[in-house]
Short mmCIF file of C-alpha atoms in Angstrom, two decimals:
data_model
loop_
_atom_site.label_atom_id
_atom_site.label_comp_id
_atom_site.label_asym_id
_atom_site.label_seq_id
_atom_site.Cartn_x
_atom_site.Cartn_y
_atom_site.Cartn_z
CA MET K 1 9.93 7.40 -25.24
CA ALA K 2 12.82 8.41 -23.14
CA THR K 3 10.99 11.66 -22.10
CA HIS K 4 8.18 9.49 -20.58
CA PHE K 5 10.56 7.59 -18.46
CA PHE K 6 10.33 9.84 -15.37
CA ALA K 7 6.50 10.62 -15.90
CA ASP K 8 5.82 6.89 -16.26
CA THR K 9 7.98 5.83 -13.29
CA ALA K 10 6.49 8.67 -11.18
CA ALA K 11 3.01 7.41 -11.89
CA LEU K 12 3.84 3.75 -11.16
CA THR K 13 5.82 4.68 -8.07
CA GLY K 14 2.86 6.65 -6.81
CA ARG K 15 0.70 3.50 -7.33
CA SER K 16 2.99 1.20 -5.52
CA LEU K 17 3.59 3.72 -2.69
CA ARG K 18 -0.06 3.68 -2.07
CA HIS K 19 0.15 -0.08 -1.71
CA VAL K 20 2.63 0.55 1.07
CA THR K 21 0.67 3.24 2.83
CA ARG K 22 -2.50 1.17 2.67
CA SER K 23 -0.84 -1.71 4.11
CA LEU K 24 1.31 -0.09 6.76
CA ASP K 25 1.68 -3.53 8.43
CA THR K 26 4.37 -4.19 5.90
CA ILE K 27 6.52 -1.28 7.26
CA ILE K 28 5.67 -2.29 10.84
CA THR K 29 6.55 -6.02 10.39
CA THR K 30 9.84 -4.90 8.71
CA ALA K 31 10.74 -2.88 11.77
CA VAL K 32 9.43 -5.44 14.36
CA THR K 33 12.05 -8.10 13.79
CA PRO K 34 15.09 -5.80 14.10
CA VAL K 35 13.60 -4.10 17.12
CA ALA K 36 12.97 -7.52 18.84
CA LEU K 37 16.52 -8.43 17.96
CA MET K 38 17.81 -5.21 19.53
CA LEU K 39 15.86 -5.77 22.75
CA LEU K 40 17.01 -9.30 22.85
CA PHE K 41 20.68 -8.56 22.34
CA VAL K 42 20.87 -5.44 24.58
CA TYR K 43 18.70 -6.62 27.55
CA VAL K 44 19.44 -10.47 27.38
CA PHE K 45 22.69 -11.32 25.71
CA GLY K 46 24.38 -7.99 25.74
CA GLY K 47 25.56 -8.17 29.40
CA ALA K 48 27.70 -11.20 28.49
CA ILE K 49 29.02 -9.66 25.35
CA ASP K 50 32.36 -7.55 25.74
CA THR K 51 32.76 -5.39 22.75
CA GLY K 52 34.99 -2.86 24.40
CA SER K 53 32.58 -0.03 23.86
CA ASP K 54 30.45 1.75 26.47
CA SER K 55 26.99 1.26 24.93
CA TYR K 56 26.03 -2.07 23.42
CA VAL K 57 23.08 -0.58 21.62
CA SER K 58 25.25 1.89 19.85
CA TYR K 59 27.62 -0.90 19.01
CA MET K 60 25.06 -3.18 17.39
CA LEU K 61 22.82 -0.45 15.71
CA PRO K 62 24.56 -0.54 12.35
CA GLY K 63 24.09 -4.32 12.12
CA ILE K 64 20.41 -3.93 13.14
CA LEU K 65 19.90 -1.41 10.35
CA LEU K 66 21.19 -3.88 7.73
CA ILE K 67 18.86 -6.48 9.09
CA THR K 68 15.96 -4.02 8.66
CA ILE K 69 16.92 -3.55 5.14
CA ALA K 70 17.35 -7.29 4.42
CA SER K 71 13.91 -8.03 5.74
CA GLY K 72 12.18 -5.12 4.10
CA ILE K 73 13.34 -5.96 0.59
CA ALA K 74 11.43 -9.20 0.80
CA TYR K 75 8.29 -7.15 0.42
CA THR K 76 9.54 -5.82 -2.83
CA ALA K 77 9.83 -9.31 -4.21
CA HIS K 78 6.42 -9.97 -2.75
CA ARG K 79 4.72 -6.96 -4.44
CA LEU K 80 6.40 -7.53 -7.77
CA PHE K 81 5.39 -11.21 -7.73
CA MET K 82 1.82 -10.35 -6.89
CA ASP K 83 1.62 -7.90 -9.75
CA MET K 84 2.77 -10.50 -12.11
CA GLN K 85 0.09 -12.84 -10.79
CA SER K 86 -2.61 -10.37 -11.44
CA GLY K 87 -3.50 -8.99 -14.82
CA VAL K 88 -2.12 -5.58 -13.99
CA PHE K 89 1.37 -6.39 -15.03
CA GLU K 90 0.23 -7.45 -18.55
CA ARG K 91 -1.84 -4.42 -18.85
CA PHE K 92 1.18 -2.17 -18.16
CA GLN K 93 3.22 -4.19 -20.63
CA SER K 94 0.66 -3.73 -23.44
CA MET K 95 0.50 0.02 -22.86
CA PRO K 96 2.81 2.58 -24.45
CA ILE K 97 4.99 3.11 -21.35
CA VAL K 98 8.71 2.95 -20.75
CA ARG K 99 8.79 -0.69 -19.78
CA SER K 100 11.67 -0.50 -17.24
CA GLY K 101 9.60 2.10 -15.31
CA VAL K 102 7.62 -0.80 -13.97
CA LEU K 103 10.75 -2.14 -12.13
CA TRP K 104 12.03 1.29 -11.12
CA ALA K 105 8.77 2.04 -9.48
CA HIS K 106 9.15 -0.96 -7.29
CA VAL K 107 12.70 -0.05 -6.54
CA LEU K 108 12.05 3.45 -5.50
CA THR K 109 9.14 2.26 -3.40
CA SER K 110 11.47 -0.13 -1.69
CA VAL K 111 13.88 2.71 -0.92
CA THR K 112 11.07 4.80 0.49
CA ALA K 113 9.54 2.04 2.62
CA ASN K 114 12.86 0.90 3.90
CA LEU K 115 13.82 4.47 4.89
CA ILE K 116 10.61 4.73 6.91
CA SER K 117 11.40 1.32 8.69
CA LEU K 118 15.03 2.52 9.40
CA LEU K 119 13.61 5.64 10.99
CA ILE K 120 11.34 3.62 13.23
CA VAL K 121 14.32 1.41 14.27
CA VAL K 122 16.62 4.31 14.98
CA GLY K 123 13.85 5.95 16.99
CA VAL K 124 13.57 2.81 19.21
CA ALA K 125 17.49 2.75 19.48
CA ILE K 126 17.40 6.25 20.76
CA LEU K 127 14.88 5.28 23.36
CA MET K 128 17.19 2.40 24.32
CA GLY K 129 20.14 4.75 24.86
CA PHE K 130 21.63 5.11 21.49
CA ARG K 131 23.70 8.22 21.27
CA THR K 132 25.91 9.75 18.54
CA GLY K 133 27.99 12.79 18.20
CA ALA K 134 27.88 12.34 14.40
CA GLY K 135 27.50 15.58 12.56
CA VAL K 136 25.25 16.31 9.55
CA MET K 137 27.98 15.20 6.99
CA ALA K 138 28.53 11.78 8.91
CA TRP K 139 24.72 11.33 8.92
CA LEU K 140 24.48 11.98 5.27
CA VAL K 141 27.22 9.49 4.62
CA VAL K 142 25.42 6.90 6.74
CA VAL K 143 22.12 7.62 4.92
CA GLY K 144 23.95 7.29 1.57
CA ILE K 145 25.48 3.99 2.44
CA LEU K 146 22.15 2.57 3.60
CA VAL K 147 20.37 3.85 0.51
CA LEU K 148 23.03 2.18 -1.66
CA PHE K 149 22.77 -1.03 0.32
CA THR K 150 18.99 -0.89 -0.09
CA LEU K 151 19.35 -0.46 -3.78
CA ALA K 152 21.68 -3.29 -4.05
CA LEU K 153 19.53 -5.66 -2.20
CA THR K 154 16.42 -4.47 -4.00
CA TRP K 155 17.68 -5.36 -7.44
CA LEU K 156 18.38 -8.74 -5.94
CA ALA K 157 14.78 -8.82 -4.68
CA VAL K 158 13.63 -7.87 -8.19
CA ILE K 159 15.37 -10.96 -9.52
CA ALA K 160 13.59 -13.09 -6.94
CA GLY K 161 10.21 -11.53 -7.44
CA LEU K 162 10.53 -12.00 -11.29
CA SER K 163 11.77 -15.53 -11.32
CA ALA K 164 9.85 -17.10 -8.35
CA LYS K 165 7.34 -19.76 -8.94
CA THR K 166 5.45 -19.24 -5.69
CA VAL K 167 4.97 -16.26 -3.39
CA ASP K 168 7.04 -18.09 -0.62
CA GLY K 169 9.87 -18.52 -3.11
CA ALA K 170 9.73 -14.87 -3.88
CA THR K 171 10.38 -13.82 -0.31
CA ALA K 172 12.45 -16.80 0.98
CA PHE K 173 15.72 -15.50 -0.62
CA SER K 174 15.87 -12.77 2.07
CA TYR K 175 16.48 -15.11 4.94
CA PRO K 176 20.20 -15.67 4.33
CA LEU K 177 20.52 -11.92 3.92
CA ILE K 178 18.92 -11.38 7.23
CA PHE K 179 21.32 -13.95 8.82
CA LEU K 180 24.48 -12.43 7.22
CA PRO K 181 24.95 -9.78 9.92
CA PHE K 182 25.13 -12.54 12.66
CA ILE K 183 28.39 -13.74 11.05
CA SER K 184 29.87 -10.34 10.88
CA SER K 185 31.27 -7.70 13.26
CA ALA K 186 27.77 -6.51 13.82
CA PHE K 187 27.26 -8.09 17.23
CA VAL K 188 30.52 -9.27 18.54
CA PRO K 189 34.07 -8.28 17.57
CA THR K 190 35.31 -10.82 14.85
CA GLU K 191 38.49 -11.40 16.94
CA THR K 192 36.53 -13.67 19.18
CA MET K 193 35.47 -16.00 16.34
CA PRO K 194 37.44 -19.27 15.44
CA GLY K 195 39.68 -19.00 12.44
CA PRO K 196 37.58 -20.00 9.38
CA VAL K 197 34.43 -18.18 10.73
CA ARG K 198 36.54 -15.18 11.41
CA ALA K 199 37.97 -15.23 7.87
CA PHE K 200 34.46 -15.41 6.46
CA ALA K 201 33.17 -12.67 8.72
CA GLU K 202 35.90 -10.27 7.97
CA HIS K 203 35.61 -10.69 4.18
CA GLN K 204 31.95 -10.59 3.68
CA PRO K 205 30.18 -7.35 2.76
CA VAL K 206 28.31 -6.71 5.94
CA THR K 207 31.28 -6.29 8.16
CA SER K 208 32.88 -3.45 6.07
CA ILE K 209 29.49 -1.60 5.96
CA VAL K 210 28.95 -2.07 9.64
CA ASN K 211 32.47 -0.89 10.56
CA THR K 212 32.12 2.19 8.27
CA ILE K 213 28.68 3.12 9.78
CA ARG K 214 29.99 2.42 13.45
CA ASP K 215 33.11 4.72 12.75
CA LEU K 216 30.90 7.38 11.39
CA PHE K 217 28.56 7.20 14.50
CA THR K 218 31.51 7.18 16.94
CA GLN K 219 33.36 9.85 15.03
CA GLN K 220 36.33 7.49 14.50
CA PRO K 221 38.57 8.19 11.36
CA ILE K 222 37.13 6.04 8.59
CA GLY K 223 39.73 3.58 7.05
CA ASP K 224 39.69 1.41 4.09
CA ASP K 225 36.49 -0.18 5.37
CA MET K 226 34.46 2.55 3.66
CA TRP K 227 35.92 1.94 0.22
CA ILE K 228 35.53 -1.81 0.66
CA ALA K 229 31.87 -1.22 1.68
CA LEU K 230 31.21 1.02 -1.34
CA GLY K 231 32.85 -1.65 -3.56
CA TRP K 232 30.66 -4.28 -2.22
CA CYS K 233 27.33 -2.17 -2.51
CA VAL K 234 28.12 -0.90 -5.98
CA GLY K 235 29.40 -4.34 -7.20
CA ILE K 236 26.22 -6.07 -5.89
CA LEU K 237 24.09 -3.12 -7.27
CA LEU K 238 25.45 -3.44 -10.81
CA ALA K 239 25.33 -7.23 -10.75
CA GLY K 240 21.81 -7.22 -9.41
CA TYR K 241 20.69 -4.53 -11.82
CA GLY K 242 22.08 -6.50 -14.79
CA LEU K 243 20.64 -9.72 -13.88
CA ALA K 244 17.35 -8.28 -12.96
CA MET K 245 16.96 -6.46 -16.25
CA GLY K 246 17.97 -9.57 -18.06
CA ALA K 247 15.35 -11.64 -16.23
CA TYR K 248 12.81 -8.85 -17.05
CA ARG K 249 13.65 -8.92 -20.59
CA ARG K 250 13.23 -12.71 -20.82
CA LYS K 251 9.94 -12.24 -18.97
CA ILE K 252 8.39 -9.74 -21.31
CA ALA K 253 10.05 -10.67 -24.66
CA MET P 1 -19.56 -2.01 -43.14
CA ARG P 2 -16.70 0.08 -44.53
CA THR P 3 -14.96 -2.70 -46.35
CA GLN P 4 -12.83 -0.32 -48.44
CA GLN P 5 -10.51 0.68 -45.56
CA PRO P 6 -7.54 -1.57 -44.82
CA PRO P 7 -8.19 -4.09 -42.00
CA ALA P 8 -7.46 -3.08 -38.43
CA ILE P 9 -5.88 -6.40 -37.81
CA VAL P 10 -3.96 -8.51 -40.33
CA VAL P 11 -2.60 -12.02 -39.30
CA ARG P 12 -0.68 -14.22 -41.72
CA GLY P 13 0.72 -17.69 -40.97
CA LEU P 14 1.10 -17.16 -37.32
CA GLU P 15 2.87 -19.91 -35.42
CA LYS P 16 3.84 -20.28 -31.80
CA SER P 17 4.99 -23.25 -29.67
CA TYR P 18 5.72 -23.74 -26.07
CA GLN P 19 8.50 -26.24 -25.98
CA ASP P 20 7.04 -29.17 -27.79
CA LEU P 21 3.55 -28.14 -27.66
CA GLN P 22 2.47 -26.30 -30.83
CA VAL P 23 -0.26 -23.89 -29.99
CA LEU P 24 -0.72 -21.84 -33.13
CA CYS P 25 -0.04 -23.68 -36.36
CA GLY P 26 -0.55 -21.01 -39.19
CA VAL P 27 -3.26 -18.64 -38.29
CA ASP P 28 -4.62 -16.27 -40.85
CA LEU P 29 -7.19 -13.69 -40.20
CA ASP P 30 -8.39 -10.10 -41.07
CA VAL P 31 -10.45 -7.90 -38.74
CA GLU P 32 -12.33 -4.91 -40.45
CA LYS P 33 -12.13 -1.64 -38.77
CA GLY P 34 -15.03 -0.91 -36.38
CA SER P 35 -16.27 -4.48 -36.35
CA ILE P 36 -16.44 -6.91 -33.56
CA PHE P 37 -14.67 -10.08 -34.31
CA ALA P 38 -15.00 -13.19 -32.25
CA LEU P 39 -12.32 -15.80 -31.81
CA LEU P 40 -14.07 -18.74 -30.61
CA GLY P 41 -12.59 -21.89 -29.17
CA SER P 42 -12.40 -24.36 -26.44
CA ASN P 43 -9.91 -24.08 -23.54
CA GLY P 44 -6.42 -24.41 -24.73
CA ALA P 45 -7.18 -23.72 -28.43
CA GLY P 46 -4.68 -20.93 -28.56
CA LYS P 47 -7.10 -17.89 -28.26
CA THR P 48 -4.99 -16.15 -25.39
CA THR P 49 -1.74 -16.94 -27.15
CA ALA P 50 -3.07 -15.24 -30.35
CA VAL P 51 -4.25 -12.26 -28.26
CA LYS P 52 -0.85 -11.99 -26.37
CA ILE P 53 1.01 -11.94 -29.68
CA LEU P 54 -1.24 -9.34 -31.12
CA SER P 55 -0.86 -7.05 -28.03
CA THR P 56 3.00 -7.48 -28.10
CA LEU P 57 3.21 -9.50 -24.91
CA LEU P 58 4.45 -12.54 -26.72
CA ARG P 59 6.62 -13.03 -29.85
CA ALA P 60 5.49 -15.38 -32.55
CA ASP P 61 7.81 -18.10 -33.82
CA ALA P 62 6.76 -17.51 -37.35
CA GLY P 63 4.23 -15.49 -39.59
CA THR P 64 3.32 -11.79 -39.44
CA ALA P 65 0.73 -9.75 -37.59
CA SER P 66 -0.16 -6.11 -37.87
CA VAL P 67 -2.44 -4.13 -35.67
CA GLY P 68 -3.63 -0.55 -36.74
CA GLY P 69 -1.12 -0.82 -39.64
CA PHE P 70 1.93 -1.51 -37.46
CA ASP P 71 3.97 -4.68 -37.28
CA VAL P 72 3.70 -6.31 -33.75
CA ALA P 73 7.20 -7.61 -33.96
CA THR P 74 9.15 -4.54 -35.54
CA GLN P 75 6.86 -1.58 -34.36
CA PRO P 76 5.56 -2.74 -30.86
CA ASP P 77 5.60 0.83 -29.45
CA ASN P 78 3.29 1.98 -32.22
CA VAL P 79 1.09 -1.01 -31.66
CA ARG P 80 0.86 -0.28 -28.00
CA GLU P 81 -0.27 3.15 -28.81
CA ALA P 82 -3.08 1.75 -30.91
CA ILE P 83 -4.40 -0.87 -28.58
CA SER P 84 -5.82 -1.73 -25.26
CA LEU P 85 -5.81 -5.23 -23.80
CA THR P 86 -8.46 -6.42 -21.36
CA GLY P 87 -6.96 -9.70 -20.14
CA GLN P 88 -8.49 -12.95 -19.09
CA PHE P 89 -8.35 -11.86 -15.37
CA ALA P 90 -9.53 -8.44 -14.64
CA ALA P 91 -6.39 -6.21 -14.97
CA VAL P 92 -7.35 -3.82 -12.11
CA ASP P 93 -5.34 -2.85 -9.04
CA GLU P 94 -7.26 -4.21 -6.00
CA ILE P 95 -5.73 -1.84 -3.56
CA LEU P 96 -6.39 1.36 -5.47
CA SER P 97 -9.96 2.82 -5.81
CA GLY P 98 -11.69 2.63 -9.04
CA ARG P 99 -11.06 6.28 -9.79
CA GLU P 100 -7.29 5.88 -8.89
CA ASN P 101 -6.95 2.94 -11.35
CA LEU P 102 -8.53 5.15 -14.06
CA VAL P 103 -6.28 8.11 -13.19
CA LEU P 104 -3.16 5.85 -13.29
CA VAL P 105 -4.03 4.53 -16.75
CA ALA P 106 -4.65 8.12 -18.10
CA ARG P 107 -1.32 9.27 -16.63
CA LEU P 108 0.43 6.29 -18.24
CA ARG P 109 -1.15 7.13 -21.56
CA HIS P 110 0.23 10.72 -20.98
CA LEU P 111 -3.05 12.39 -21.17
CA LYS P 112 -4.12 15.81 -19.71
CA GLY P 113 -7.03 16.27 -17.36
CA THR P 114 -6.72 12.80 -15.95
CA GLY P 115 -9.19 13.43 -13.26
CA ALA P 116 -12.05 14.54 -15.61
CA ILE P 117 -11.33 11.42 -17.91
CA ALA P 118 -11.65 9.21 -14.73
CA ASP P 119 -14.92 10.86 -13.61
CA ASP P 120 -16.32 10.77 -17.12
CA LEU P 121 -15.65 6.91 -17.46
CA LEU P 122 -17.00 6.21 -13.90
CA GLU P 123 -20.18 8.02 -14.98
CA ARG P 124 -20.35 5.95 -18.23
CA PHE P 125 -19.95 2.73 -16.63
CA SER P 126 -22.23 3.47 -13.70
CA LEU P 127 -19.41 3.43 -11.20
CA THR P 128 -19.61 6.92 -9.89
CA ASP P 129 -20.78 6.00 -6.42
CA ALA P 130 -18.19 3.30 -6.05
CA GLY P 131 -15.43 5.37 -7.53
CA ALA P 132 -13.76 6.12 -4.17
CA ARG P 133 -13.95 2.61 -2.87
CA ARG P 134 -11.16 0.16 -3.13
CA VAL P 135 -11.53 -2.22 -6.03
CA SER P 136 -11.21 -5.30 -3.64
CA THR P 137 -14.77 -4.39 -2.53
CA TYR P 138 -16.20 -4.59 -6.06
CA SER P 139 -18.23 -7.36 -7.45
CA GLY P 140 -17.07 -9.50 -10.36
CA GLY P 141 -19.18 -7.42 -12.78
CA MET P 142 -18.12 -4.06 -11.47
CA ARG P 143 -14.44 -5.20 -11.79
CA ARG P 144 -14.91 -6.06 -15.41
CA ARG P 145 -16.76 -2.79 -16.12
CA LEU P 146 -13.85 -0.93 -14.50
CA ASP P 147 -11.52 -3.10 -16.51
CA ILE P 148 -13.13 -2.15 -19.76
CA ALA P 149 -13.39 1.46 -18.78
CA MET P 150 -9.61 1.40 -18.22
CA SER P 151 -9.15 -0.04 -21.65
CA LEU P 152 -11.12 2.79 -23.19
CA ILE P 153 -8.77 5.64 -21.97
CA GLY P 154 -7.08 7.45 -24.77
CA ASN P 155 -9.62 5.94 -27.22
CA PRO P 156 -7.31 3.24 -28.68
CA PRO P 157 -8.79 2.29 -32.01
CA VAL P 158 -8.26 -1.47 -31.37
CA ILE P 159 -9.42 -3.31 -28.11
CA PHE P 160 -8.75 -6.91 -27.29
CA LEU P 161 -11.14 -8.53 -24.81
CA ASP P 162 -9.80 -11.84 -23.93
CA GLU P 163 -12.72 -14.05 -22.45
CA PRO P 164 -14.29 -10.98 -20.98
CA THR P 165 -17.27 -12.78 -19.33
CA THR P 166 -15.52 -15.95 -18.18
CA GLY P 167 -16.49 -16.42 -14.48
CA LEU P 168 -19.16 -13.72 -14.49
CA ASP P 169 -22.78 -14.28 -13.52
CA PRO P 170 -25.47 -13.72 -16.12
CA GLU P 171 -26.29 -10.22 -15.19
CA ALA P 172 -22.70 -9.08 -15.27
CA ARG P 173 -22.26 -10.87 -18.52
CA ILE P 174 -25.02 -8.83 -20.13
CA GLU P 175 -23.49 -5.67 -18.83
CA VAL P 176 -20.26 -6.45 -20.52
CA TRP P 177 -21.95 -7.32 -23.84
CA LYS P 178 -23.75 -3.97 -23.68
CA ALA P 179 -20.46 -2.14 -23.09
CA THR P 180 -18.82 -4.13 -25.97
CA LYS P 181 -21.61 -3.15 -28.33
CA GLU P 182 -21.27 0.52 -27.38
CA LEU P 183 -17.67 0.33 -28.13
CA ALA P 184 -18.20 -1.04 -31.58
CA GLY P 185 -20.94 1.67 -32.04
CA ARG P 186 -18.25 4.36 -31.58
CA GLY P 187 -16.07 2.86 -34.24
CA THR P 188 -13.58 0.89 -32.10
CA THR P 189 -12.41 -2.44 -33.50
CA VAL P 190 -12.97 -5.22 -31.00
CA LEU P 191 -11.27 -8.53 -31.05
CA LEU P 192 -13.14 -10.85 -28.71
CA THR P 193 -12.16 -14.31 -27.53
CA THR P 194 -14.71 -16.53 -25.95
CA GLN P 195 -15.59 -20.05 -25.29
CA TYR P 196 -19.27 -19.25 -25.17
CA LEU P 197 -21.11 -19.73 -28.45
CA GLU P 198 -23.94 -17.50 -27.38
CA GLU P 199 -21.53 -14.62 -26.70
CA ALA P 200 -20.13 -14.75 -30.16
CA GLU P 201 -23.56 -14.94 -31.59
CA GLN P 202 -24.73 -11.87 -29.54
CA LEU P 203 -21.86 -9.69 -30.36
CA ALA P 204 -19.86 -10.63 -33.35
CA ASP P 205 -19.99 -9.27 -36.86
CA ARG P 206 -17.76 -12.19 -37.68
CA ILE P 207 -16.84 -15.34 -36.12
CA ALA P 208 -13.77 -17.39 -36.41
CA ILE P 209 -13.33 -20.83 -34.95
CA LEU P 210 -9.90 -21.65 -33.67
CA HIS P 211 -9.35 -25.36 -33.30
CA GLN P 212 -6.08 -27.23 -32.70
CA GLY P 213 -4.04 -24.09 -33.64
CA LYS P 214 -5.86 -23.39 -36.87
CA ILE P 215 -8.75 -21.30 -38.07
CA ILE P 216 -11.13 -23.76 -39.32
CA VAL P 217 -14.14 -21.43 -40.01
CA ASN P 218 -14.29 -17.60 -40.52
CA ASP P 219 -17.64 -16.25 -41.44
CA THR P 220 -20.56 -14.05 -40.47
CA LEU P 221 -23.14 -15.59 -38.27
CA ALA P 222 -25.62 -15.71 -41.22
CA GLU P 223 -23.15 -17.50 -43.38
CA LEU P 224 -22.23 -19.86 -40.68
CA ARG P 225 -25.85 -20.80 -40.19
CA GLN P 226 -25.91 -21.94 -43.77
CA LEU P 227 -23.06 -24.39 -42.98
CA LEU P 228 -25.47 -26.26 -40.69
CA PRO P 229 -28.18 -28.56 -41.96
CA PRO P 230 -31.33 -26.77 -42.95
CA ALA P 231 -33.64 -25.91 -40.04
CA GLU P 232 -36.36 -28.36 -39.41
CA VAL P 233 -39.82 -27.51 -38.14
CA GLU P 234 -40.75 -29.41 -35.06
CA TYR P 235 -43.29 -28.75 -32.38
CA VAL P 236 -41.71 -29.04 -29.04
CA GLU P 237 -42.89 -27.78 -25.63
CA LYS P 238 -40.36 -25.05 -24.72
CA GLN P 239 -39.19 -25.29 -21.20
CA PRO P 240 -37.85 -22.03 -19.84
CA SER P 241 -34.03 -21.96 -19.78
CA LEU P 242 -32.32 -21.64 -16.53
CA GLU P 243 -31.23 -18.10 -17.52
CA GLU P 244 -34.88 -17.15 -18.03
CA ILE P 245 -35.79 -18.56 -14.68
CA PHE P 246 -32.86 -16.76 -13.12
CA PHE P 247 -34.02 -13.35 -14.42
CA ALA P 248 -37.69 -14.10 -13.67
CA VAL P 249 -36.81 -14.86 -10.03
CA VAL P 250 -34.42 -11.83 -9.47
CA GLY P 251 -36.70 -9.65 -11.51
CA GLU P 252 -33.94 -8.27 -13.78
CA THR P 253 -35.65 -7.82 -17.06
CA GLY P 254 -35.46 -4.06 -17.29
CA GLU P 255 -32.41 -2.56 -19.15
CA ASP P 256 -32.07 0.32 -16.71
CA ASP P 257 -31.63 -1.51 -13.54
CA LYS P 258 -28.85 -3.80 -14.40
CA TYR P 259 -26.01 -1.61 -13.23
CA SER P 260 -27.58 -0.57 -9.95
CA ALA P 261 -28.21 -4.25 -9.03
CA ALA P 262 -24.49 -5.11 -9.63
CA GLU P 263 -23.47 -2.25 -7.50
CA GLN P 264 -24.95 -3.82 -4.53
CA PRO P 265 -23.05 -7.01 -4.33
CA ASN P 266 -24.36 -7.67 -0.75
CA ALA P 267 -28.06 -7.12 -1.50
CA LYS P 268 -29.59 -10.57 -1.37
CA ARG P 269 -32.88 -9.73 -2.97
CA LYS P 270 -34.23 -6.74 -4.95
CA THR P 271 -37.39 -5.46 -3.24
CA LYS P 272 -38.29 -3.09 -6.05
CA SER P 273 -40.14 -4.70 -8.88
CA ASN P 274 -39.26 -3.71 -12.38
CA LYS P 275 -41.59 -2.28 -15.00
CA GLY P 276 -40.14 -4.45 -17.76
#
């Protein structure tokens, strides 16, 4: 059976990627909110925000990228929920396939769709004046962190998609995740925040990830932030994966 | 019938409850190889629960069940190799085309030549013209035909059809019946659930009635007829049934034209008159 894992996952991923390419609006909607936020912050609020950096769009882009991912994974929960509503899910479960392939297909599709949305957002940021001297290695690390963050949040989305009772419930879990970057170093330096808020902001996962990506873009030496960021991503990923697989087994047992 | 072979499906003392509600309270049944077995019952009688246990989607609380010689609880992978499930709601992917649906299932069954398999089934189920279209544009009957076609891929020896005609119009229902009879003609064992008495009468070699979680009757149609009071001869003016009126009005009496009619879901009226 293990030998079929890759073949089954590939076949099922091909299927759900077709769902994405045939409703491109999901990728565009994923990119629209972050792009609108970017426009709002750069051209409306940005003038009043003092970050100590030359280009506000470059300063905020890491946070915007995380918002993009947080809104993108809601579609994974949505697609998984819709699969379970239709008979397709039961058909797959009654076939001689590797059952975890059904979830992996959704996860790989999520990574692909989110990478496309991220590309659109970065493209718009470049048009708005985002510049970086980051080399190939730095970019690879940035992409690596973003993929890891996407994987971590996607497994959370899988839990939501599997356990939701309604389609709204399946996607609503992503709202707090979209909001998290606002209480972080993504838009304003945390030093400006009052004590308790600052304490939260500095110790939640988004800040370390944002700081790491920002340092990579501005070619600053990367400090402990990178390891904290990796710790958060891997920790959420493992916890999410474990809980999602547990929810899946309860669902199909 | 080849009664010497071991039955394709053997169920003994099957029980299943959802919280306080006991759905199956000790179901026993045997289904002979290559036969069509109808499980008849009203809504909520436990038909779907039984099918889900037999197709490894649910675990029974008690009792045993084997399909194709494999135990559903301990050898689920072998059972899944031996079966196909056509669930209560057409298990087709709406966003893919009909052909892509078939290719996907063929790939998941690890077959070679998936394109040829898909084209062959499209042909067999008169879906060739619609093959490249998204399934969301299909009529109910076409969807069901595709659904059944998907279940045939890899020639599984046992097929479960869970209320295959619920929600279908009369024409589509007859299409499904025809496909089911063809299946059994090729030696496939079919376990069919239905709430329509006529469907069981039309298709089944053997009929079991599931009532309040138990099989209360399990016989051939001829034997079942003997359970009823003897036929009385009366002279009654026979009014045409609504079904007869329906077919008279839409002009669908010929066998050959049934599929083409369903392929034009938007056609309000057939202009061509049939020879039948």
